[in-house]
Amino acid sequence: MPSPFSSSDPRLAALDGFHVEIDEAHERADIILDRPPYNIVSMPQRDQLRVVFETLDEDPRVRIIVVRSRGEHFSSGGNIGGFMEATPEHVSKLAWNIASPARCAKPVIVANRGYCFGVGFELSLACDFRIASETTLYALPEQKLGQIPGSGGSARLQKMIGITRTKDIVMRSKRISGKQAQEWGIATECVPDGELEKTVDRLVDELRTFSPLAQRTAKKLLNDTEDSTLAIAIELEGHCYSRLRQSSDFKEGVEAFNAKRAPNFTGL
């Protein structure tokens, strides 16, 4: 049974609009948006999400983090009134908070269905694997409010799909389906709605079979070299490969391969 999330951090005494479940048996933590029907994200919730990701990143019980929602929509976006009430200093931290899944060393999977708009889309873009239901609609609707995305949405999209398609989504507040998102390289997979949870479960189980150290290294390397030249990326890849060559996990992986058995990775 999932065990409740607990933390001594006073900022997490009362989570706003979401909760956390930890399943130690499957080394999994679920961050569940829990303000149906649209799971609107409040300003305090953004701060708390960052702290939760940082806390789970240090939790030895957790190998994989899953972000999902309760109800038929992942999130229709942020609380519009909160933007008018927030100070400029607070608003300037929005992108940093929502980027916390990318900074997290552990793999992060997001399960999307229904509306995935605004900050809901931006949070999803910061995750490593986006599993979309066929009901999913992605959008950055800020142009309709006389604004632009402010938590990394346009920047991350441009890296993924190029400037032409990003302009089509951002400048027209255009909605795209989960299937289209997969075809464009935004969604990792697009599955029937009834298969969403099972698909995420299978991905969690698959990721758990790999070396935690190798996964953390791969994620950081890919994130760090996204904007680098090819020569620098290859150089950094070589350094990471060399360091992993000295790891116990690599030794175990080679021995398991030669013995034709499943490896027992420890993350060392």
Coordinates of N, CA and C in Angstrom, one line a residue, residues 72-229:
E72 N -10.7 14.1 -14.8 CA -10.5 14.0 -16.3 C -9.6 15.0 -16.9
H73 N -9.1 15.9 -16.1 CA -8.1 16.9 -16.7 C -6.9 17.0 -15.8
F74 N -5.7 17.0 -16.5 CA -4.5 17.2 -15.8 C -4.4 18.6 -15.1
S75 N -4.6 19.6 -15.9 CA -4.7 21.0 -15.3 C -5.0 21.9 -16.4
S76 N -6.0 22.8 -16.1 CA -6.3 23.9 -17.1 C -5.4 25.1 -17.0
G77 N -4.5 25.0 -16.0 CA -3.5 26.2 -15.9 C -3.5 26.8 -14.5
G78 N -3.0 28.0 -14.5 CA -2.8 28.6 -13.2 C -4.0 29.5 -12.8
N79 N -4.0 29.9 -11.5 CA -5.0 30.8 -11.0 C -4.7 32.2 -11.5
I80 N -5.5 32.7 -12.4 CA -5.3 34.0 -13.0 C -5.2 35.1 -12.0
G81 N -6.1 35.1 -11.0 CA -6.1 36.1 -10.0 C -4.8 36.2 -9.3
G82 N -4.1 35.1 -9.1 CA -2.9 35.1 -8.4 C -1.8 35.9 -9.0
F83 N -1.8 36.0 -10.3 CA -0.8 36.8 -11.0 C -0.9 38.3 -10.7
M84 N -2.1 38.7 -10.6 CA -2.3 40.1 -10.3 C -2.0 40.5 -8.8
E85 N -2.1 39.5 -8.0 CA -1.8 39.7 -6.5 C -0.3 39.5 -6.2
A86 N 0.4 38.7 -7.0 CA 1.8 38.4 -6.7 C 2.7 39.6 -6.9
T87 N 3.8 39.6 -6.1 CA 4.8 40.7 -6.3 C 5.7 40.3 -7.5
P88 N 6.4 41.3 -8.1 CA 7.3 41.0 -9.2 C 8.4 40.0 -8.8
E89 N 8.8 40.1 -7.5 CA 9.9 39.2 -7.1 C 9.3 37.8 -7.1
H90 N 8.1 37.6 -6.7 CA 7.5 36.3 -6.6 C 7.3 35.7 -8.1
V91 N 6.8 36.6 -8.9 CA 6.6 36.2 -10.3 C 7.9 35.8 -11.0
S92 N 9.0 36.4 -10.6 CA 10.2 36.1 -11.3 C 10.7 34.7 -10.9
K93 N 10.2 34.1 -9.9 CA 10.6 32.7 -9.5 C 9.7 31.6 -10.1
L94 N 8.7 32.0 -10.9 CA 7.8 31.0 -11.4 C 8.5 30.0 -12.3
A95 N 9.3 30.4 -13.2 CA 10.0 29.5 -14.1 C 10.9 28.6 -13.3
W96 N 11.6 29.1 -12.3 CA 12.5 28.3 -11.5 C 11.7 27.2 -10.8
N97 N 10.6 27.5 -10.2 CA 9.8 26.5 -9.5 C 9.3 25.4 -10.4
I98 N 8.8 25.8 -11.6 CA 8.2 24.8 -12.5 C 9.3 24.0 -13.2
A99 N 10.5 24.5 -13.2 CA 11.6 23.7 -13.8 C 12.2 22.6 -12.8
S100 N 11.6 22.5 -11.7 CA 12.1 21.6 -10.7 C 12.1 20.1 -11.1
P101 N 11.2 19.6 -12.0 CA 11.3 18.2 -12.5 C 12.6 18.0 -13.3
A102 N 13.0 19.0 -14.1 CA 14.2 18.9 -14.9 C 15.4 18.9 -14.0
R103 N 15.5 19.7 -12.9 CA 16.6 19.8 -12.0 C 16.7 18.5 -11.2
C104 N 15.6 17.8 -10.9 CA 15.6 16.6 -10.1 C 16.5 15.6 -10.8
A105 N 17.3 14.9 -10.0 CA 18.3 13.9 -10.6 C 17.6 12.7 -11.0
K106 N 16.4 12.4 -10.4 CA 15.7 11.1 -10.7 C 14.8 11.3 -11.9
P107 N 14.5 10.2 -12.6 CA 13.6 10.2 -13.7 C 12.2 10.7 -13.2
V108 N 11.6 11.5 -14.0 CA 10.2 12.1 -13.7 C 9.3 11.8 -14.9
I109 N 8.2 11.1 -14.6 CA 7.2 10.8 -15.6 C 6.0 11.6 -15.3
V110 N 5.3 12.2 -16.3 CA 4.0 12.8 -16.1 C 3.0 12.1 -17.0
A111 N 1.8 11.9 -16.3 CA 0.6 11.3 -17.0 C -0.4 12.4 -17.3
N112 N -0.6 12.7 -18.6 CA -1.5 13.7 -19.0 C -2.8 13.2 -19.6
R113 N -3.9 13.8 -19.2 CA -5.2 13.5 -19.9 C -6.0 14.8 -19.8
G114 N -6.9 14.9 -20.7 CA -7.8 16.1 -20.7 C -7.0 17.4 -21.0
Y115 N -7.5 18.5 -20.3 CA -6.8 19.8 -20.5 C -5.4 19.7 -19.9
C116 N -4.5 20.2 -20.6 CA -3.1 20.3 -20.1 C -2.6 21.7 -20.6
F117 N -3.1 22.7 -19.9 CA -2.9 24.1 -20.4 C -2.0 24.9 -19.5
G118 N -1.4 25.9 -20.1 CA -0.6 26.9 -19.3 C 0.4 26.2 -18.5
V119 N 0.4 26.5 -17.2 CA 1.4 26.0 -16.3 C 1.4 24.4 -16.2
G120 N 0.2 23.8 -16.4 CA 0.1 22.4 -16.5 C 0.9 21.8 -17.6
F121 N 0.9 22.5 -18.8 CA 1.7 22.1 -19.9 C 3.2 22.4 -19.6
E122 N 3.5 23.5 -19.0 CA 4.9 23.9 -18.7 C 5.5 22.9 -17.7
L123 N 4.7 22.5 -16.7 CA 5.2 21.5 -15.7 C 5.5 20.2 -16.4
S124 N 4.6 19.8 -17.3 CA 4.8 18.6 -18.1 C 6.0 18.6 -19.0
L125 N 6.3 19.8 -19.6 CA 7.4 19.9 -20.5 C 8.7 19.8 -19.7
A126 N 8.7 20.1 -18.4 CA 9.9 20.0 -17.6 C 10.2 18.6 -17.1
C127 N 9.2 17.7 -17.3 CA 9.4 16.3 -17.0 C 10.2 15.5 -18.0
D128 N 10.7 14.3 -17.7 CA 11.5 13.6 -18.7 C 10.7 12.8 -19.6
F129 N 9.5 12.2 -19.2 CA 8.7 11.4 -20.0 C 7.2 11.9 -19.9
R130 N 6.6 12.2 -21.0 CA 5.3 12.7 -21.1 C 4.4 11.6 -21.7
I131 N 3.6 10.9 -20.9 CA 2.7 9.9 -21.4 C 1.3 10.5 -21.5
A132 N 0.8 10.6 -22.7 CA -0.5 11.3 -23.0 C -1.6 10.4 -23.3
S133 N -2.7 10.7 -22.7 CA -4.0 10.0 -23.1 C -4.5 10.6 -24.4
E134 N -5.2 9.8 -25.1 CA -5.8 10.3 -26.4 C -6.8 11.4 -26.1
T135 N -7.2 11.6 -24.9 CA -8.1 12.7 -24.5 C -7.3 14.1 -24.3
T136 N -6.0 14.0 -24.3 CA -5.2 15.1 -23.9 C -5.3 16.2 -25.0
L137 N -5.4 17.5 -24.5 CA -5.2 18.7 -25.3 C -4.2 19.5 -24.6
Y138 N -3.1 19.8 -25.4 CA -2.0 20.7 -24.9 C -2.2 22.1 -25.4
A139 N -2.0 23.1 -24.6 CA -2.1 24.5 -25.1 C -1.3 25.4 -24.1
L140 N -0.9 26.5 -24.7 CA -0.3 27.7 -24.0 C -1.2 28.9 -24.3
P141 N -2.3 29.1 -23.6 CA -3.3 30.1 -23.9 C -3.0 31.5 -23.5
E142 N -1.8 31.8 -23.1 CA -1.5 33.1 -22.5 C -1.8 34.3 -23.4
Q143 N -1.7 34.1 -24.7 CA -2.0 35.2 -25.7 C -3.4 35.8 -25.5
K144 N -4.3 34.9 -25.1 CA -5.7 35.3 -24.9 C -5.8 36.3 -23.7
L145 N -4.8 36.3 -22.9 CA -4.8 37.2 -21.7 C -3.9 38.4 -21.9
G146 N -3.4 38.5 -23.1 CA -2.4 39.6 -23.3 C -1.1 39.3 -22.7
Q147 N -0.7 38.0 -22.6 CA 0.5 37.6 -22.0 C 1.3 36.6 -22.8
I148 N 2.4 36.2 -22.3 CA 3.1 35.1 -23.0 C 3.4 34.0 -21.9
P149 N 3.8 32.8 -22.2 CA 4.1 31.8 -21.2 C 5.3 32.3 -20.4
G150 N 5.2 32.1 -19.1 CA 6.2 32.6 -18.1 C 6.9 31.6 -17.3
S151 N 6.7 30.3 -17.6 CA 7.4 29.3 -16.8 C 8.1 28.3 -17.7
G152 N 8.7 28.8 -18.8 CA 9.5 28.0 -19.6 C 8.8 27.3 -20.8
G153 N 7.5 27.5 -21.0 CA 6.8 26.8 -22.0 C 7.3 27.1 -23.4
S154 N 7.4 28.3 -23.8 CA 7.8 28.6 -25.2 C 9.3 28.2 -25.4
A155 N 10.1 28.4 -24.4 CA 11.5 28.1 -24.5 C 11.7 26.6 -24.7
R156 N 11.1 25.8 -23.8 CA 11.2 24.3 -23.9 C 10.6 23.8 -25.2
L157 N 9.5 24.3 -25.6 CA 8.9 23.9 -26.9 C 9.8 24.1 -28.1
Q158 N 10.4 25.3 -28.1 CA 11.2 25.6 -29.2 C 12.4 24.7 -29.4
K159 N 12.9 24.2 -28.2 CA 14.0 23.3 -28.3 C 13.5 21.9 -28.8
M160 N 12.3 21.6 -28.5 CA 11.7 20.3 -28.8 C 11.3 20.2 -30.3
I161 N 10.6 21.3 -30.7 CA 9.9 21.1 -32.0 C 10.2 22.2 -33.0
G162 N 11.1 23.2 -32.6 CA 11.5 24.2 -33.6 C 10.6 25.5 -33.5
I163 N 11.1 26.5 -34.1 CA 10.5 27.8 -34.0 C 9.1 27.9 -34.7
T164 N 9.0 27.3 -35.9 CA 7.8 27.4 -36.6 C 6.6 26.8 -35.9
R165 N 6.7 25.6 -35.4 CA 5.6 25.0 -34.7 C 5.4 25.6 -33.4
T166 N 6.4 26.1 -32.7 CA 6.3 26.8 -31.5 C 5.5 28.1 -31.6
K167 N 5.8 28.8 -32.7 CA 5.0 30.1 -33.0 C 3.6 29.7 -33.2
D168 N 3.3 28.6 -33.9 CA 1.9 28.2 -34.2 C 1.2 27.9 -32.9
I169 N 1.8 27.3 -31.9 CA 1.2 27.0 -30.6 C 1.1 28.2 -29.8
V170 N 2.2 29.0 -29.6 CA 2.2 30.1 -28.7 C 1.5 31.3 -29.2
M171 N 1.7 31.7 -30.4 CA 1.2 33.0 -30.9 C -0.3 32.9 -31.3
R172 N -0.8 31.7 -31.4 CA -2.2 31.5 -31.8 C -3.0 30.8 -30.6
S173 N -2.3 30.6 -29.5 CA -2.9 29.9 -28.4 C -3.6 28.6 -28.9
K174 N -2.9 27.9 -29.7 CA -3.4 26.8 -30.4 C -3.4 25.5 -29.6
R175 N -4.5 24.7 -29.6 CA -4.6 23.5 -28.9 C -4.1 22.3 -29.8
I176 N -3.3 21.4 -29.3 CA -2.9 20.3 -30.1 C -3.2 19.0 -29.3
S177 N -3.6 18.0 -30.0 CA -4.0 16.7 -29.3 C -2.8 15.9 -28.9
G178 N -3.1 14.9 -28.0 CA -2.0 14.1 -27.6 C -1.3 13.3 -28.7
K179 N -2.1 12.9 -29.7 CA -1.6 12.2 -30.8 C -0.7 13.1 -31.6
Q180 N -1.1 14.4 -31.9 CA -0.3 15.3 -32.6 C 1.0 15.6 -31.8
A181 N 0.9 15.7 -30.5 CA 2.1 16.0 -29.6 C 3.1 14.8 -29.8
Q182 N 2.6 13.6 -29.8 CA 3.5 12.5 -30.0 C 4.2 12.6 -31.4
E183 N 3.4 12.9 -32.4 CA 4.0 13.0 -33.8 C 5.0 14.1 -33.9
W184 N 4.9 15.1 -33.1 CA 5.8 16.3 -33.1 C 7.0 16.1 -32.2
G185 N 6.9 15.1 -31.3 CA 8.0 14.8 -30.4 C 7.9 15.5 -29.1
I186 N 6.7 15.9 -28.7 CA 6.4 16.5 -27.4 C 6.1 15.4 -26.4
A187 N 5.1 14.6 -26.8 CA 4.7 13.4 -25.9 C 5.6 12.2 -26.2
T188 N 6.0 11.5 -25.2 CA 6.7 10.3 -25.4 C 5.9 9.2 -26.0
E189 N 4.7 9.1 -25.5 CA 3.7 8.1 -26.0 C 2.3 8.7 -25.9
C190 N 1.4 8.2 -26.7 CA 0.0 8.6 -26.7 C -0.8 7.3 -26.7
V191 N -1.6 7.1 -25.7 CA -2.3 5.8 -25.5 C -3.8 6.0 -25.2
P192 N -4.6 5.0 -25.4 CA -6.0 5.2 -25.1 C -6.2 5.5 -23.6
D193 N -7.2 6.3 -23.3 CA -7.3 6.8 -22.0 C -7.4 5.7 -20.9
G194 N -8.0 4.6 -21.2 CA -8.0 3.5 -20.2 C -6.7 2.8 -20.0
E195 N -5.7 3.1 -20.9 CA -4.4 2.5 -20.7 C -3.4 3.4 -20.1
L196 N -3.8 4.6 -19.7 CA -2.8 5.6 -19.3 C -2.1 5.1 -18.0
E197 N -2.8 4.7 -17.0 CA -2.2 4.3 -15.7 C -1.3 3.1 -15.9
K198 N -1.8 2.1 -16.7 CA -1.0 0.9 -16.9 C 0.3 1.2 -17.7
T199 N 0.2 2.1 -18.6 CA 1.4 2.5 -19.4 C 2.4 3.1 -18.5
V200 N 2.0 4.0 -17.6 CA 2.9 4.7 -16.7 C 3.5 3.6 -15.7
D201 N 2.7 2.7 -15.2 CA 3.2 1.6 -14.3 C 4.3 0.8 -15.0
R202 N 4.1 0.5 -16.3 CA 5.1 -0.3 -17.0 C 6.4 0.5 -17.1
L203 N 6.2 1.8 -17.4 CA 7.4 2.6 -17.6 C 8.2 2.7 -16.3
V204 N 7.5 2.9 -15.2 CA 8.1 2.9 -13.8 C 8.9 1.6 -13.6
D205 N 8.3 0.5 -13.9 CA 8.9 -0.8 -13.6 C 10.1 -1.0 -14.5
E206 N 10.0 -0.5 -15.8 CA 11.2 -0.6 -16.7 C 12.3 0.2 -16.2
L207 N 12.1 1.5 -15.8 CA 13.1 2.4 -15.4 C 13.8 1.8 -14.1
R208 N 13.1 1.1 -13.3 CA 13.7 0.6 -12.1 C 14.7 -0.5 -12.3
T209 N 14.7 -1.1 -13.5 CA 15.6 -2.2 -13.8 C 17.0 -1.7 -14.2
F210 N 17.2 -0.4 -14.4 CA 18.4 0.2 -14.8 C 19.2 0.7 -13.6
S211 N 20.5 1.0 -13.8 CA 21.3 1.5 -12.7 C 20.9 2.9 -12.3
P212 N 20.6 3.2 -11.1 CA 20.2 4.6 -10.7 C 21.3 5.6 -11.0
L213 N 22.6 5.2 -10.8 CA 23.7 6.1 -11.1 C 23.8 6.4 -12.6
A214 N 23.6 5.4 -13.4 CA 23.7 5.6 -14.9 C 22.5 6.5 -15.3
Q215 N 21.4 6.3 -14.7 CA 20.2 7.1 -15.1 C 20.4 8.6 -14.7
R216 N 20.9 8.8 -13.5 CA 21.1 10.2 -13.0 C 22.2 10.8 -13.9
T217 N 23.2 10.1 -14.3 CA 24.3 10.6 -15.1 C 23.7 10.9 -16.5
A218 N 22.9 10.0 -17.1 CA 22.4 10.3 -18.4 C 21.5 11.5 -18.5
K219 N 20.6 11.6 -17.4 CA 19.7 12.8 -17.4 C 20.5 14.1 -17.3
K220 N 21.4 14.2 -16.4 CA 22.2 15.4 -16.3 C 23.0 15.7 -17.5
L221 N 23.6 14.7 -18.1 CA 24.4 14.9 -19.3 C 23.5 15.5 -20.4
L222 N 22.4 14.9 -20.7 CA 21.5 15.3 -21.7 C 21.0 16.7 -21.5
N223 N 20.6 17.0 -20.2 CA 20.1 18.4 -19.9 C 21.3 19.4 -20.1
D224 N 22.5 19.0 -19.6 CA 23.6 20.0 -19.7 C 24.1 20.3 -21.1
T225 N 23.9 19.3 -22.0 CA 24.5 19.4 -23.3 C 23.4 19.8 -24.3
E226 N 22.2 20.1 -23.9 CA 21.1 20.5 -24.8 C 21.5 21.7 -25.7
D227 N 22.2 22.7 -25.1 CA 22.6 23.9 -25.8 C 24.0 24.0 -26.2
S228 N 24.8 22.9 -26.0 CA 26.2 22.9 -26.3 C 26.4 22.5 -27.8
T229 N 27.7 22.7 -28.2 CA 28.1 22.3 -29.5 C 28.2 20.8 -29.5

